[in-house]
Short mmCIF file of C-alpha atoms in Angstrom, two decimals:
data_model
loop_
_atom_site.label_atom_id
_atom_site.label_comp_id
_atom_site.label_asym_id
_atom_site.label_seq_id
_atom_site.Cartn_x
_atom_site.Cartn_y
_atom_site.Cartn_z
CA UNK A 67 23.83 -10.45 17.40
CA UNK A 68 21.65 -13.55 18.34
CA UNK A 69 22.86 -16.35 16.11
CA UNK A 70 19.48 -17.86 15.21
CA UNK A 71 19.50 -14.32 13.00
CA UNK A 72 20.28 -15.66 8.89
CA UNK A 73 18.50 -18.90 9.99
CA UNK A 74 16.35 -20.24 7.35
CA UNK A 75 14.31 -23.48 6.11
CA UNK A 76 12.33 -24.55 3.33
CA UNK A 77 9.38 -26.43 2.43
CA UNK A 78 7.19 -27.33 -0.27
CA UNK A 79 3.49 -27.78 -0.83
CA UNK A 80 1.22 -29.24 -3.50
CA UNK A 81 -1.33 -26.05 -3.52
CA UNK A 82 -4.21 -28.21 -3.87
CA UNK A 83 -7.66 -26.27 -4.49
CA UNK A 84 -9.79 -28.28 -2.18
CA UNK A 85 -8.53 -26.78 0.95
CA UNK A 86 -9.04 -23.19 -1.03
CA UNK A 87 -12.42 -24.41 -1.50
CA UNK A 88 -13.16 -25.28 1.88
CA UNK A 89 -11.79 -22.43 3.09
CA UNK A 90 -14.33 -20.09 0.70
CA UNK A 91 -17.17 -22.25 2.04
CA UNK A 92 -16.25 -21.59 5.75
CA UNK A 93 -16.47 -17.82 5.08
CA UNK A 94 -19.55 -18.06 3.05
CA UNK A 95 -18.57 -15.62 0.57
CA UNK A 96 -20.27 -15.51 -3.24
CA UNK A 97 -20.32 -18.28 -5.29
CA UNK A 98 -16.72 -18.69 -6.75
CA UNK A 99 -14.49 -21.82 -8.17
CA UNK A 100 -11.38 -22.81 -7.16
CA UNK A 101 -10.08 -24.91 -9.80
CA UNK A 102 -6.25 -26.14 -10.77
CA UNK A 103 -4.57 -23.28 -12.27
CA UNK A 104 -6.99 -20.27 -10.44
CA UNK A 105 -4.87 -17.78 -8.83
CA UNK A 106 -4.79 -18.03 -5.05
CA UNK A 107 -6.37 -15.21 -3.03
CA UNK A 108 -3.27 -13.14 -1.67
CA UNK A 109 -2.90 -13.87 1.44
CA UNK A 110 -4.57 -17.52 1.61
CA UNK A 111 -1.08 -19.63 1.50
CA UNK A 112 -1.72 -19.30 4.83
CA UNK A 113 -4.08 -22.32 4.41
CA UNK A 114 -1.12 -24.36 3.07
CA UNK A 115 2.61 -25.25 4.02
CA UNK A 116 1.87 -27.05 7.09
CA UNK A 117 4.91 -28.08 9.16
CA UNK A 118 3.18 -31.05 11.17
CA UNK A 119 5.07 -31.43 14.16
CA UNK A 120 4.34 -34.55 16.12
CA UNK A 121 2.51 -34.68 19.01
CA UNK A 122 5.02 -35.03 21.62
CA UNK A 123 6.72 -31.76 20.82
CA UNK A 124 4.30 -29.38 21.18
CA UNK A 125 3.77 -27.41 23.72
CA UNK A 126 1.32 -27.48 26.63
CA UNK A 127 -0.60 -24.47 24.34
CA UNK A 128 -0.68 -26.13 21.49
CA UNK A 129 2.28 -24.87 19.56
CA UNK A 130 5.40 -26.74 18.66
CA UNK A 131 7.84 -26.11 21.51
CA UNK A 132 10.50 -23.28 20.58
CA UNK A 133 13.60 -24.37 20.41
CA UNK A 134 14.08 -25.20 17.36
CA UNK A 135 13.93 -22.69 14.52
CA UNK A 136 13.10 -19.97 17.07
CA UNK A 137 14.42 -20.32 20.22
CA UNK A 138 13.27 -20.53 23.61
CA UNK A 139 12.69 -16.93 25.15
CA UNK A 140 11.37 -18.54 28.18
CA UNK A 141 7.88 -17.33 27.53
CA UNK A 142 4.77 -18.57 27.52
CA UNK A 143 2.55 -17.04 24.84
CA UNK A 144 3.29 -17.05 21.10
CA UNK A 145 1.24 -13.96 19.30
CA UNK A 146 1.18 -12.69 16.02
CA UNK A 147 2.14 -8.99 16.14
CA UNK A 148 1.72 -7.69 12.12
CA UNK A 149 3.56 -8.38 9.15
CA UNK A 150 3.55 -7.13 5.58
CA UNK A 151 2.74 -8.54 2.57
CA UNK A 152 4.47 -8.44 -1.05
CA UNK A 153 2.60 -9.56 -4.24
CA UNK A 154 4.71 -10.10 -7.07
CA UNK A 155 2.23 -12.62 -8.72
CA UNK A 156 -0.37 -14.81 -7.18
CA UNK A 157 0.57 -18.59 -6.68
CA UNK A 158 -1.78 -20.76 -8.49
CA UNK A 159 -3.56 -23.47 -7.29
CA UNK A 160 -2.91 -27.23 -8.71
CA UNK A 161 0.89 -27.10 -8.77
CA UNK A 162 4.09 -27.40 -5.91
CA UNK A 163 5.30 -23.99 -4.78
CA UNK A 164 8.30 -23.37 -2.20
CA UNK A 165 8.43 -21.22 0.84
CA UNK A 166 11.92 -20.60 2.40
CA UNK A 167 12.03 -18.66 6.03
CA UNK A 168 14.22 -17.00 7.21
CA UNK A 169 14.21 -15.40 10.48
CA UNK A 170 15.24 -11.95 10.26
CA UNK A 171 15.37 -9.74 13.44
CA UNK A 172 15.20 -10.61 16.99
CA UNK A 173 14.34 -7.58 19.62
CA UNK A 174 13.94 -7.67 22.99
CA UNK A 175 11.69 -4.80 24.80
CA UNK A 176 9.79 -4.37 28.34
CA UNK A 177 6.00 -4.43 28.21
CA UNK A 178 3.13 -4.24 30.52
CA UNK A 179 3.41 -7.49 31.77
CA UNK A 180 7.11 -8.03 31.33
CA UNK A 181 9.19 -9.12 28.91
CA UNK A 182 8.59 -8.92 24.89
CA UNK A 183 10.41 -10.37 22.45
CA UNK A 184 9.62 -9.79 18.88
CA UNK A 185 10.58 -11.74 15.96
CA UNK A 186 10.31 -11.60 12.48
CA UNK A 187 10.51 -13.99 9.87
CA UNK A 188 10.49 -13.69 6.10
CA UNK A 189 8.96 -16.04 3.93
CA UNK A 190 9.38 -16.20 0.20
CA UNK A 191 7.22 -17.76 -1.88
CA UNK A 192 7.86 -19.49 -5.33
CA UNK A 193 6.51 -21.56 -7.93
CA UNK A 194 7.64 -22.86 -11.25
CA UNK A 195 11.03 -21.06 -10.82
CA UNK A 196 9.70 -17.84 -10.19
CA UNK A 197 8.83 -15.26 -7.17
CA UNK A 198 5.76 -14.81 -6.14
CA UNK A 199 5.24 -13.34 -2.38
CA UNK A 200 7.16 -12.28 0.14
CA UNK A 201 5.85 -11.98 3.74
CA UNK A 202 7.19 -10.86 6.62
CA UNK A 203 5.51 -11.87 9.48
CA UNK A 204 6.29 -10.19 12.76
CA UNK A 205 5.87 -12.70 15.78
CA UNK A 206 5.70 -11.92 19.83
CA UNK A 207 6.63 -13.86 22.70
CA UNK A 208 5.36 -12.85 26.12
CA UNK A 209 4.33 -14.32 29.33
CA UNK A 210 0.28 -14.12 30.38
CA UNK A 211 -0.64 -11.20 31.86
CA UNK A 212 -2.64 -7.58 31.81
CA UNK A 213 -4.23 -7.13 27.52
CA UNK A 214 -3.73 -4.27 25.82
CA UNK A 215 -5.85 -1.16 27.03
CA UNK A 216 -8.46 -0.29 24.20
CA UNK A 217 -7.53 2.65 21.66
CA UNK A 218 -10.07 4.42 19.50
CA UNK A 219 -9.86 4.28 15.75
CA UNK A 220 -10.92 7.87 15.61
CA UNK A 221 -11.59 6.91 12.06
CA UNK A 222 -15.03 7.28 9.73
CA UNK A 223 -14.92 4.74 7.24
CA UNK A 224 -16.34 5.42 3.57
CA UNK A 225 -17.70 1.46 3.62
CA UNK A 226 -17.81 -0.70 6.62
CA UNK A 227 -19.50 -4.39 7.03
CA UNK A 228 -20.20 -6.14 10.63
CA UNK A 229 -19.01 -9.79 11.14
CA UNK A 230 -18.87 -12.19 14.05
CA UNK A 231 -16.82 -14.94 14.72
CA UNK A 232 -18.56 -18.50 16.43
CA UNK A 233 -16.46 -21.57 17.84
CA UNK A 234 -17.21 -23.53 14.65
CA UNK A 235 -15.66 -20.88 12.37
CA UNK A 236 -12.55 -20.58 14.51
CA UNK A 237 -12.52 -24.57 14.68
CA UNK A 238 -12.84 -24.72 11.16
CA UNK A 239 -9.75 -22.57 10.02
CA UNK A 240 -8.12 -24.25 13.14
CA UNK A 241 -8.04 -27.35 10.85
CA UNK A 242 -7.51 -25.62 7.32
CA UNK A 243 -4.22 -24.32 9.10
CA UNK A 244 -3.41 -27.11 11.21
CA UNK A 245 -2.77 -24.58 14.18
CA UNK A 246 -3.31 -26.51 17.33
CA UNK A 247 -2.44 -23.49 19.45
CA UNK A 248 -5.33 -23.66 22.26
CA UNK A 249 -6.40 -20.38 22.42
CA UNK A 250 -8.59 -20.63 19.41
CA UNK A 251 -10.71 -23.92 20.44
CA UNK A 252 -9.88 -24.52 24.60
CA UNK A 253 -12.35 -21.70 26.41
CA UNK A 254 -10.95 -23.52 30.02
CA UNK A 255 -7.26 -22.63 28.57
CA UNK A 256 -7.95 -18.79 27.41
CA UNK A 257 -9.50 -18.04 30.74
CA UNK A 258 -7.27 -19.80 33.18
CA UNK A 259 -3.93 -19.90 31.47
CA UNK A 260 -3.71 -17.16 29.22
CA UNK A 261 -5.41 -14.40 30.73
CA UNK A 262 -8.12 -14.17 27.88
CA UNK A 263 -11.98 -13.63 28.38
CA UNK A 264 -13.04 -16.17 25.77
CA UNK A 265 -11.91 -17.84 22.63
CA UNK A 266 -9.41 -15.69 20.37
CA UNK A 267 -10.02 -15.08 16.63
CA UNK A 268 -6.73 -16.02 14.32
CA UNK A 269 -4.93 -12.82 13.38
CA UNK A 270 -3.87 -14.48 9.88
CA UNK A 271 -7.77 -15.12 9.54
CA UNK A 272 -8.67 -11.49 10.52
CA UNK A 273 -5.84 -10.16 8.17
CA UNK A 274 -7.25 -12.59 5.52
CA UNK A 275 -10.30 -10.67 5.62
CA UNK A 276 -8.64 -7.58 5.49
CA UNK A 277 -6.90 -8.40 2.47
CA UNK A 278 -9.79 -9.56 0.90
CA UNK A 279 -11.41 -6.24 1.13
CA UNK A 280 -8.43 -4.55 -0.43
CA UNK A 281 -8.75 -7.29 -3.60
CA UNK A 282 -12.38 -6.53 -3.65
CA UNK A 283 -11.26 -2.83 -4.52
CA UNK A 284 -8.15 -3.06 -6.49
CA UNK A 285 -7.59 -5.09 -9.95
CA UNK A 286 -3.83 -5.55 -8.68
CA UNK A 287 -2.86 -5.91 -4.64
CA UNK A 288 0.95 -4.99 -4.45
CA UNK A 289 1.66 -4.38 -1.32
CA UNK A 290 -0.55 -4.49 2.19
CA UNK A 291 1.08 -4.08 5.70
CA UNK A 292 -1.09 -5.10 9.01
CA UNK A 293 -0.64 -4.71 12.84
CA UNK A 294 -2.23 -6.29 15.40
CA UNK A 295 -3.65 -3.49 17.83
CA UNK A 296 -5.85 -6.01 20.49
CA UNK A 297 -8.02 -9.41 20.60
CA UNK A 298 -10.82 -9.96 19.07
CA UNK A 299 -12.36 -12.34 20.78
CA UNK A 300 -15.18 -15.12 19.30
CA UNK A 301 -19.01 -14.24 19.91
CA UNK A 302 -18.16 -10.68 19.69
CA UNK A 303 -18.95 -8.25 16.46
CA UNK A 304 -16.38 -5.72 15.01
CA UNK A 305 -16.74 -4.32 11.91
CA UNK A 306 -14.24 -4.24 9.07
CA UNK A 307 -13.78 -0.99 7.54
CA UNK A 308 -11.80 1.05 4.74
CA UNK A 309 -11.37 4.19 3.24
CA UNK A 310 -9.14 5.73 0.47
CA UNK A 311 -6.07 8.04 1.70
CA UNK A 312 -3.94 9.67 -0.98
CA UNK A 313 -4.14 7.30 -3.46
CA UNK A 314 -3.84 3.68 -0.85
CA UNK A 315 -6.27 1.93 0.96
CA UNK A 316 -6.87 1.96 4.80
CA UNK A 317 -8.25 -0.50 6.38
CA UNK A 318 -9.27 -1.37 9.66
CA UNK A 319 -11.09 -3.75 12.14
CA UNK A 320 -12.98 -2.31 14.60
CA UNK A 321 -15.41 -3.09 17.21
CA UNK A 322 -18.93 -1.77 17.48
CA UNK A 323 -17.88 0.86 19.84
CA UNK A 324 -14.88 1.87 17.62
CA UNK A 325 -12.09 -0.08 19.52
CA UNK A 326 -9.13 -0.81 17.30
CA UNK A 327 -8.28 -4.55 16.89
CA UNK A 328 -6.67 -4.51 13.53
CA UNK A 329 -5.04 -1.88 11.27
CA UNK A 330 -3.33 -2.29 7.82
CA UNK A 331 -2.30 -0.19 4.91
CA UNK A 332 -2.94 -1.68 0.77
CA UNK A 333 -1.57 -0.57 -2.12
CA UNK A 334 -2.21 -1.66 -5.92
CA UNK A 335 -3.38 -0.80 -9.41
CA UNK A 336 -6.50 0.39 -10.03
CA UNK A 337 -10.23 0.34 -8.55
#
């Protein structure tokens, strides 16, 4: 068994509602307040926890150099693969909450353009003494190379909406995250270093959306799981999706054509 398996950290973060509320205002969603003591949106402590690593130990794309908490695979490019999401109560803005990670599984397997090695890390929230999410976020480690080949959703949604994604959006949550990670802001870096046509949309921001959708449905999110499926890629439009299957919510991001990018599964009380 790898020994970085058990290994965990913690940190703490003022949940302050001013990055919420820039964050609402970079989507450009309906008027709503973020005040101290609203709930957070589910899957928005994304915006928070920032570990800021100083500039001399990142890595030449962006990211703080493995090492570490993870170790270093040897590979070049850091993805987010999926992850699931557990809501036991929504953290509240205006007051310190803890996360503590701990990295969970480490798997090796061959892919397309060599090696993969996933990781997964789970994060559990609290604040005042008390659970609130757990996350497991499933990461990816590979070296540049052929992208996925496009799959079909072979899906007809019961609601869909069309979105794009420009360079001052992805710039934007760039900074709300602190995620210096170059293939969301350096075009010269996607194209000649990573292998990618153009700038890359954040998967936490596409899954963001995602769970949005599902809120916008149910009065309670429990549960919502997510995979990554390809890029999307900024300039381009996809369309995010859903549709009701025995009793849970699927949901999807798609592009125009139908091309999977994103799938995920919600669950909750109500509609």
């Amino acid at each position: 068994m790898n020994p970085s398996i058990g290994k965990s950290k913690s940190i703490s973060d003022d949940l302050e509602p001013t990055r919420a509320r820039a964050f609402h205002a970079t989507l450009g969603g309906e008027d709503r307040q973020f005040v101290r003591g609203s709930a957070l949106p589910a899957f928005w402590h994304q915006l928070y926890f920032w570990e800021a690593t100083p500039a001399g130990e990142l890595g030449p794309d962006g990211h703080a150099m493995s090492g570490d908490f993870i170790p270093d695979f040897g590979l070049d490019q850091r993805m987010w693969a999926g992850g699931r999401l557990k809501v036991v109560q929504h953290l509240r803005l205006g007051a310190v909450a803890e996360r503590t990670s701990t990295i969970e599984s480490i798997s090796e397997k061959p892919g397309r353009s060599g090696r993969l090695v996933f990781v997964t890390v789970r994060h559990e929230f609290r604040q005042g003494g008390k659970p609130a999410l757990v996350e497991h976020r499933e990461l990816v480690y590979r070296n540049a190379g052929r992208l996925p080949a496009p799959r079909m959703s072979g899906l007809t949604p019961e609601f869909r909406r069309v979105i794009s994604f420009d360079p001052v959006l992805l710039f934007r949550y760039s900074a709300l995250t602190f995620n210096a990670h170059r293939i969301h802001y350096d075009a010269d870096y996607c194209r000649d270093v990573a292998g990618y046509p153009g700038l890359v949309v954040h998967g936490p921001l596409l899954a963001s959306l995602l769970v949005d959708e599902a809120e916008s449905c149910l009065k309670q999110l429990h549960e919502f799981e997510y995979r990554a499926v390809a890029p999307t890629y900024c300039g381009e439009k996809v369309e995010i999706c859903r549709m009701e299957i025995e009793g849970a919510l699927k949901l999807w991001i798609q592009g125009v054509d139908g091309d999977l990018r994103m799938s995920a599964m919600a669950n909750g009380s109500g509609r």
